[in-house]
Amino acid sequence: MRHLIDIMDLSVSEIDEMIAVAKDIIAKPEEYCEKCKGKKLATLFFEPSTRTRLSFEAAMYELGGNVLGFSEAQSSSAAKGESVADTIRTVGAYADIIAMRHPKEGAPVVASAKSTVPVINAGDGGHNHPTQTLTDLLTISREKGRLDNMTVGLCGDLKFGRTVHSLITAMSRYQNVKFVLIAPEELRIPEYLKQEVLVKNNMDFVETTDLESAMPELDILYMTRVQRERFFNEQDYLRLKDSYILTPDKLNNAKADLAILHPLPRVNEISVAVDEDPRARYFEQVLNGKYIRMALILKLLAEAK
Ligand code: NCD
């Protein structure tokens, strides 16, 4: 059974192929509207979500399939003490494919070991978020026409931001990608990621606290929210939450073809005035999330046959 737990579960050519399918869906949506007729997707969200859950559901509807599930742990039997493994075995009796978000790192891998249908990790704690990464890659590909030869700035909470972890891992497989990692000292990327991905693959990267001096060289600026729910105390969150606020003046020395991305939700880290700048691409990114999830559902269901 093929699952998507970590972005490395997919080869580069599989990712490239899914991006091509997503672009084909964008061009010819009518050719896909019955591909999942009679199939059901379950969305099991033990943690809050707007885009990820609704884009999965919209994706399945646009493929002609149906959706069931829950959007908070409190409304499922998890509130009665049921294990993730038992929940998954149950849902596998009703659905053909499962997308699951959980606050505990590793919960989706535990679930997949017990599942009779494909399981997609829709975010596990501060660890990974592979379908956001597929969304980000489709967005970068559509914006730039390539996924190699570029400088990518990642700014904000690089410690707890799971989308950052998956994106760095994915992009380290493309040629000549440089990362500029912009974060307060306390929110730098985890050491394991630095050693096992960046150092091991001989990636070109710098760590800095200064967004403005990094700006001129960036092709992509990936902003992130400070992940309040992962902090051990509120005091630290309050001290760090406004470390970076992107405002129009800070873009004065940015490239004309910079693409500004953000997995969303935004709190304070991009001022709404930036939304008017043509380089702000985060709402296009939202739409791409639906198309790439359509491509992913198609792929995993085809392989599960
Ligand atoms: C992200 C997540 O859940 O990790 N949101 C998303 O899925 N688009 C980012 C975040 O919550 O900050």
Short mmCIF file of C-alpha atoms and ligand atoms in Angstrom, two decimals:
data_model
loop_
_atom_site.label_atom_id
_atom_site.label_comp_id
_atom_site.label_asym_id
_atom_site.label_seq_id
_atom_site.Cartn_x
_atom_site.Cartn_y
_atom_site.Cartn_z
CA MET A 1 0.00 0.00 0.00
CA ARG A 2 1.43 3.36 -1.06
CA HIS A 3 1.10 6.24 1.47
CA LEU A 4 2.43 9.80 1.55
CA ILE A 5 3.95 10.40 4.97
CA ASP A 6 7.14 12.25 4.09
CA ILE A 7 7.94 14.18 0.92
CA MET A 8 10.87 11.77 0.38
CA ASP A 9 8.30 9.01 -0.18
CA LEU A 10 8.02 10.51 -3.67
CA SER A 11 10.88 10.50 -6.18
CA VAL A 12 11.77 13.68 -8.05
CA SER A 13 10.32 12.24 -11.25
CA GLU A 14 7.06 11.36 -9.49
CA ILE A 15 6.81 14.92 -8.17
CA ASP A 16 7.54 16.34 -11.62
CA GLU A 17 4.89 14.05 -13.07
CA MET A 18 2.28 15.16 -10.50
CA ILE A 19 3.07 18.80 -11.24
CA ALA A 20 2.46 18.05 -14.92
CA VAL A 21 -0.87 16.37 -14.09
CA ALA A 22 -1.90 19.35 -11.92
CA LYS A 23 -1.14 21.71 -14.82
CA ASP A 24 -3.18 19.51 -17.13
CA ILE A 25 -6.10 19.61 -14.66
CA ILE A 26 -5.86 23.42 -14.61
CA ALA A 27 -5.98 23.47 -18.43
CA LYS A 28 -8.74 20.83 -18.88
CA PRO A 29 -10.74 20.40 -15.64
CA GLU A 30 -13.66 18.79 -17.49
CA GLU A 31 -11.52 15.78 -18.35
CA TYR A 32 -11.06 14.99 -14.67
CA CYS A 33 -14.52 15.60 -13.24
CA GLU A 34 -15.55 11.93 -13.13
CA LYS A 35 -12.20 10.26 -12.45
CA CYS A 36 -13.06 9.43 -8.82
CA LYS A 37 -16.74 8.63 -9.26
CA GLY A 38 -17.84 6.24 -6.51
CA LYS A 39 -14.70 6.84 -4.44
CA LYS A 40 -14.58 8.33 -0.95
CA LEU A 41 -11.95 10.43 0.75
CA ALA A 42 -11.92 10.65 4.56
CA THR A 43 -10.42 13.75 6.16
CA LEU A 44 -9.40 13.07 9.77
CA PHE A 45 -8.28 16.33 11.32
CA PHE A 46 -7.17 16.14 14.94
CA GLU A 47 -5.84 19.71 14.63
CA PRO A 48 -7.31 22.93 13.17
CA SER A 49 -7.16 23.57 9.44
CA THR A 50 -8.84 25.69 6.80
CA ARG A 51 -6.92 25.32 3.54
CA THR A 52 -5.55 21.82 3.85
CA ARG A 53 -8.81 20.14 4.79
CA LEU A 54 -11.05 22.15 2.50
CA SER A 55 -8.68 21.85 -0.45
CA PHE A 56 -8.61 18.07 -0.01
CA GLU A 57 -12.39 18.03 0.09
CA ALA A 58 -12.75 20.39 -2.88
CA ALA A 59 -10.19 18.28 -4.78
CA MET A 60 -12.19 15.09 -4.23
CA TYR A 61 -15.48 16.76 -5.21
CA GLU A 62 -13.91 18.12 -8.41
CA LEU A 63 -12.82 14.58 -9.25
CA GLY A 64 -16.43 13.45 -8.89
CA GLY A 65 -15.85 11.64 -5.59
CA ASN A 66 -17.32 12.04 -2.11
CA VAL A 67 -15.97 13.11 1.24
CA LEU A 68 -16.51 12.14 4.88
CA GLY A 69 -14.63 12.84 8.08
CA PHE A 70 -14.21 15.07 11.11
CA SER A 71 -12.53 18.41 11.66
CA GLU A 72 -11.68 18.23 15.34
CA ALA A 73 -10.49 15.50 17.66
CA GLN A 74 -13.22 16.37 20.16
CA SER A 75 -15.95 15.25 17.77
CA SER A 76 -14.32 11.86 17.14
CA SER A 77 -13.80 8.84 19.40
CA ALA A 78 -10.28 10.16 20.10
CA ALA A 79 -12.12 12.14 22.81
CA LYS A 80 -13.10 8.78 24.37
CA GLY A 81 -9.52 7.55 24.29
CA GLU A 82 -9.46 5.61 21.01
CA SER A 83 -5.99 5.11 19.52
CA VAL A 84 -5.05 6.50 16.11
CA ALA A 85 -4.43 2.93 14.93
CA ASP A 86 -7.99 1.84 15.79
CA THR A 87 -9.49 4.99 14.26
CA ILE A 88 -7.62 4.34 11.01
CA ARG A 89 -8.70 0.71 10.79
CA THR A 90 -12.28 1.82 11.27
CA VAL A 91 -12.19 4.58 8.69
CA GLY A 92 -10.54 2.23 6.17
CA ALA A 93 -13.79 0.27 6.22
CA TYR A 94 -15.69 3.32 4.95
CA ALA A 95 -13.25 5.26 2.75
CA ASP A 96 -10.87 4.54 -0.16
CA ILE A 97 -8.22 7.07 0.88
CA ILE A 98 -7.50 9.04 4.06
CA ALA A 99 -5.95 12.47 4.67
CA MET A 100 -4.97 12.92 8.29
CA ARG A 101 -3.61 15.79 10.40
CA HIS A 102 -2.41 15.19 13.93
CA PRO A 103 -0.58 17.24 16.59
CA LYS A 104 1.81 14.37 17.37
CA GLU A 105 4.90 13.94 15.22
CA GLY A 106 4.84 10.47 13.69
CA ALA A 107 1.10 9.81 14.16
CA PRO A 108 0.49 9.38 10.39
CA VAL A 109 3.25 6.80 10.08
CA VAL A 110 1.74 4.81 12.95
CA ALA A 111 -1.66 5.12 11.27
CA SER A 112 -0.34 4.02 7.87
CA ALA A 113 1.14 0.84 9.35
CA LYS A 114 -2.39 -0.25 10.32
CA SER A 115 -4.26 1.11 7.33
CA THR A 116 -5.87 -0.89 4.56
CA VAL A 117 -6.16 2.23 2.35
CA PRO A 118 -3.64 4.96 1.39
CA VAL A 119 -2.90 7.48 4.16
CA ILE A 120 -1.77 11.03 3.40
CA ASN A 121 -0.01 13.05 6.08
CA ALA A 122 -1.77 16.42 6.14
CA GLY A 123 0.62 17.75 8.81
CA ASP A 124 2.08 16.05 11.90
CA GLY A 125 3.01 18.38 14.74
CA GLY A 126 6.11 20.46 14.05
CA HIS A 127 7.51 17.74 11.80
CA ASN A 128 6.34 17.47 8.18
CA HIS A 129 3.66 18.67 5.78
CA PRO A 130 4.29 17.00 2.42
CA THR A 131 1.11 18.12 0.64
CA GLN A 132 1.85 21.77 1.44
CA THR A 133 5.25 21.16 -0.13
CA LEU A 134 3.64 19.76 -3.27
CA THR A 135 1.51 22.92 -3.31
CA ASP A 136 4.62 25.07 -2.91
CA LEU A 137 6.47 23.21 -5.67
CA LEU A 138 3.56 23.57 -8.10
CA THR A 139 3.42 27.27 -7.25
CA ILE A 140 7.16 27.79 -7.77
CA SER A 141 7.03 25.82 -11.01
CA ARG A 142 4.13 27.91 -12.32
CA GLU A 143 5.72 31.18 -11.22
CA LYS A 144 9.29 30.51 -12.34
CA GLY A 145 8.98 27.75 -14.94
CA ARG A 146 11.58 25.72 -13.02
CA LEU A 147 12.45 24.22 -9.65
CA ASP A 148 16.23 24.48 -9.97
CA ASN A 149 18.76 27.33 -10.22
CA MET A 150 17.29 29.72 -7.69
CA THR A 151 17.76 31.35 -4.31
CA VAL A 152 15.00 30.62 -1.83
CA GLY A 153 14.62 32.68 1.34
CA LEU A 154 12.67 31.07 4.17
CA CYS A 155 11.71 33.51 6.90
CA GLY A 156 10.09 33.25 10.33
CA ASP A 157 9.63 30.19 12.52
CA LEU A 158 11.99 27.72 10.91
CA LYS A 159 12.13 25.61 14.06
CA PHE A 160 8.48 24.61 14.41
CA GLY A 161 7.27 25.37 10.87
CA ARG A 162 6.63 21.93 9.40
CA THR A 163 6.03 23.30 5.90
CA VAL A 164 9.57 24.69 5.91
CA HIS A 165 11.05 21.34 6.90
CA SER A 166 9.33 19.50 4.06
CA LEU A 167 10.08 22.23 1.50
CA ILE A 168 13.82 22.32 2.30
CA THR A 169 13.96 18.53 2.09
CA ALA A 170 12.16 18.51 -1.27
CA MET A 171 14.15 21.33 -2.87
CA SER A 172 17.49 19.91 -1.79
CA ARG A 173 17.00 17.38 -4.59
CA TYR A 174 16.97 20.02 -7.34
CA GLN A 175 20.17 21.44 -8.89
CA ASN A 176 21.74 24.70 -7.80
CA VAL A 177 19.20 25.76 -5.18
CA LYS A 178 20.53 28.11 -2.51
CA PHE A 179 18.68 28.60 0.79
CA VAL A 180 18.79 31.77 2.86
CA LEU A 181 17.40 30.83 6.28
CA ILE A 182 16.11 33.94 8.01
CA ALA A 183 15.02 33.43 11.62
CA PRO A 184 15.56 34.67 15.16
CA GLU A 185 18.32 32.70 16.93
CA GLU A 186 15.75 30.70 18.91
CA LEU A 187 13.72 29.70 15.85
CA ARG A 188 16.48 28.45 13.54
CA ILE A 189 15.93 25.22 11.62
CA PRO A 190 16.36 22.05 13.71
CA GLU A 191 19.87 20.64 13.86
CA TYR A 192 18.75 17.27 12.44
CA LEU A 193 17.51 18.95 9.28
CA LYS A 194 20.65 21.02 8.92
CA GLN A 195 22.91 17.98 9.27
CA GLU A 196 20.87 15.33 7.49
CA VAL A 197 19.60 17.40 4.59
CA LEU A 198 21.65 20.55 4.05
CA VAL A 199 25.15 19.47 5.11
CA LYS A 200 24.78 15.91 3.88
CA ASN A 201 23.67 17.00 0.41
CA ASN A 202 26.32 19.70 0.24
CA MET A 203 23.67 22.41 -0.16
CA ASP A 204 24.54 26.06 -0.45
CA PHE A 205 22.88 27.75 2.55
CA VAL A 206 23.30 30.67 4.94
CA GLU A 207 21.61 31.40 8.25
CA THR A 208 20.87 35.01 9.11
CA THR A 209 18.57 37.10 11.31
CA ASP A 210 18.38 39.93 8.77
CA LEU A 211 15.59 39.84 6.19
CA GLU A 212 16.34 43.16 4.52
CA SER A 213 19.97 42.47 3.68
CA ALA A 214 19.00 39.06 2.26
CA MET A 215 16.22 40.50 0.09
CA PRO A 216 18.09 41.53 -3.11
CA GLU A 217 19.29 38.02 -3.98
CA LEU A 218 16.00 36.17 -3.44
CA ASP A 219 13.95 34.59 -6.24
CA ILE A 220 11.44 33.18 -3.74
CA LEU A 221 10.59 34.59 -0.32
CA TYR A 222 8.71 32.04 1.77
CA MET A 223 7.24 33.76 4.85
CA THR A 224 5.90 31.76 7.79
CA ARG A 225 3.86 32.33 10.93
CA VAL A 226 5.39 31.91 14.39
CA GLN A 227 3.80 28.62 15.50
CA ARG A 228 2.15 29.65 18.76
CA GLU A 229 0.70 26.19 19.48
CA ARG A 230 4.16 24.58 19.55
CA PHE A 231 5.69 26.92 22.15
CA PHE A 232 6.26 25.74 25.69
CA ASN A 233 5.35 29.12 27.14
CA GLU A 234 3.32 32.10 26.00
CA GLN A 235 6.02 34.58 27.09
CA ASP A 236 8.45 33.29 24.47
CA TYR A 237 5.77 33.40 21.80
CA LEU A 238 4.87 37.00 22.63
CA ARG A 239 8.52 38.02 22.51
CA LEU A 240 9.14 36.36 19.14
CA LYS A 241 5.84 36.65 17.29
CA ASP A 242 6.59 39.93 15.53
CA SER A 243 10.22 39.19 14.68
CA TYR A 244 9.54 39.76 10.98
CA ILE A 245 6.81 41.83 9.43
CA LEU A 246 6.99 42.17 5.66
CA THR A 247 5.86 45.64 4.58
CA PRO A 248 5.96 47.26 1.11
CA ASP A 249 9.04 49.37 1.94
CA LYS A 250 11.06 46.23 2.72
CA LEU A 251 10.48 45.09 -0.87
CA ASN A 252 12.14 48.17 -2.37
CA ASN A 253 15.40 46.35 -3.06
CA ALA A 254 13.81 43.00 -3.97
CA LYS A 255 13.98 41.52 -7.48
CA ALA A 256 11.22 42.59 -9.86
CA ASP A 257 10.28 38.94 -10.40
CA LEU A 258 10.46 37.85 -6.76
CA ALA A 259 7.60 35.53 -5.77
CA ILE A 260 6.36 35.95 -2.19
CA LEU A 261 4.82 32.76 -0.82
CA HIS A 262 3.26 31.84 2.54
CA PRO A 263 1.52 28.56 3.42
CA LEU A 264 -1.06 30.63 5.37
CA PRO A 265 -2.68 31.32 7.77
CA ARG A 266 -1.02 34.71 8.09
CA VAL A 267 -1.07 36.42 11.47
CA ASN A 268 1.13 39.54 11.41
CA GLU A 269 4.12 38.59 9.33
CA ILE A 270 2.94 40.05 6.01
CA SER A 271 1.16 43.39 6.14
CA VAL A 272 -2.05 43.45 4.09
CA ALA A 273 -0.58 46.31 2.03
CA VAL A 274 1.79 43.75 0.46
CA ASP A 275 -1.23 41.90 -1.00
CA GLU A 276 -1.46 44.61 -3.68
CA ASP A 277 2.08 43.94 -4.87
CA PRO A 278 2.07 41.70 -7.98
CA ARG A 279 4.90 39.73 -6.38
CA ALA A 280 2.56 38.53 -3.61
CA ARG A 281 1.55 35.04 -4.80
CA TYR A 282 0.17 33.42 -1.64
CA PHE A 283 -3.45 33.45 -2.71
CA GLU A 284 -2.53 31.83 -6.03
CA GLN A 285 -0.64 29.29 -3.91
CA VAL A 286 -3.92 28.48 -2.12
CA LEU A 287 -5.56 27.56 -5.41
CA ASN A 288 -2.61 25.43 -6.47
CA GLY A 289 -3.16 23.39 -3.29
CA LYS A 290 -6.42 22.06 -4.66
CA TYR A 291 -4.98 21.07 -8.05
CA ILE A 292 -1.93 19.26 -6.73
CA ARG A 293 -4.09 17.37 -4.21
CA MET A 294 -6.28 16.25 -7.12
CA ALA A 295 -3.14 14.90 -8.80
CA LEU A 296 -2.08 13.18 -5.57
CA ILE A 297 -5.46 11.53 -4.95
CA LEU A 298 -5.47 10.23 -8.53
CA LYS A 299 -1.97 8.81 -8.18
CA LEU A 300 -2.51 7.06 -4.83
CA LEU A 301 -5.87 5.63 -5.83
CA ALA A 302 -4.46 4.32 -9.12
CA GLU A 303 -1.62 2.61 -7.25
CA ALA A 304 -3.97 1.15 -4.62
CA LYS A 305 -5.99 -0.76 -7.24
C1 NCD B 1 0.46 25.37 7.65
C2 NCD B 1 0.43 24.20 8.60
O1 NCD B 1 -0.64 23.73 8.99
O2 NCD B 1 1.53 23.76 8.95
N1 NCD B 1 -0.81 25.68 7.14
C3 NCD B 1 -1.25 25.03 6.02
O3 NCD B 1 -1.42 23.84 6.01
N2 NCD B 1 -1.43 25.76 4.92
C4 NCD B 1 1.18 26.54 8.15
C5 NCD B 1 0.81 27.12 9.49
O4 NCD B 1 -0.09 26.65 10.16
O5 NCD B 1 1.46 28.09 9.88
#
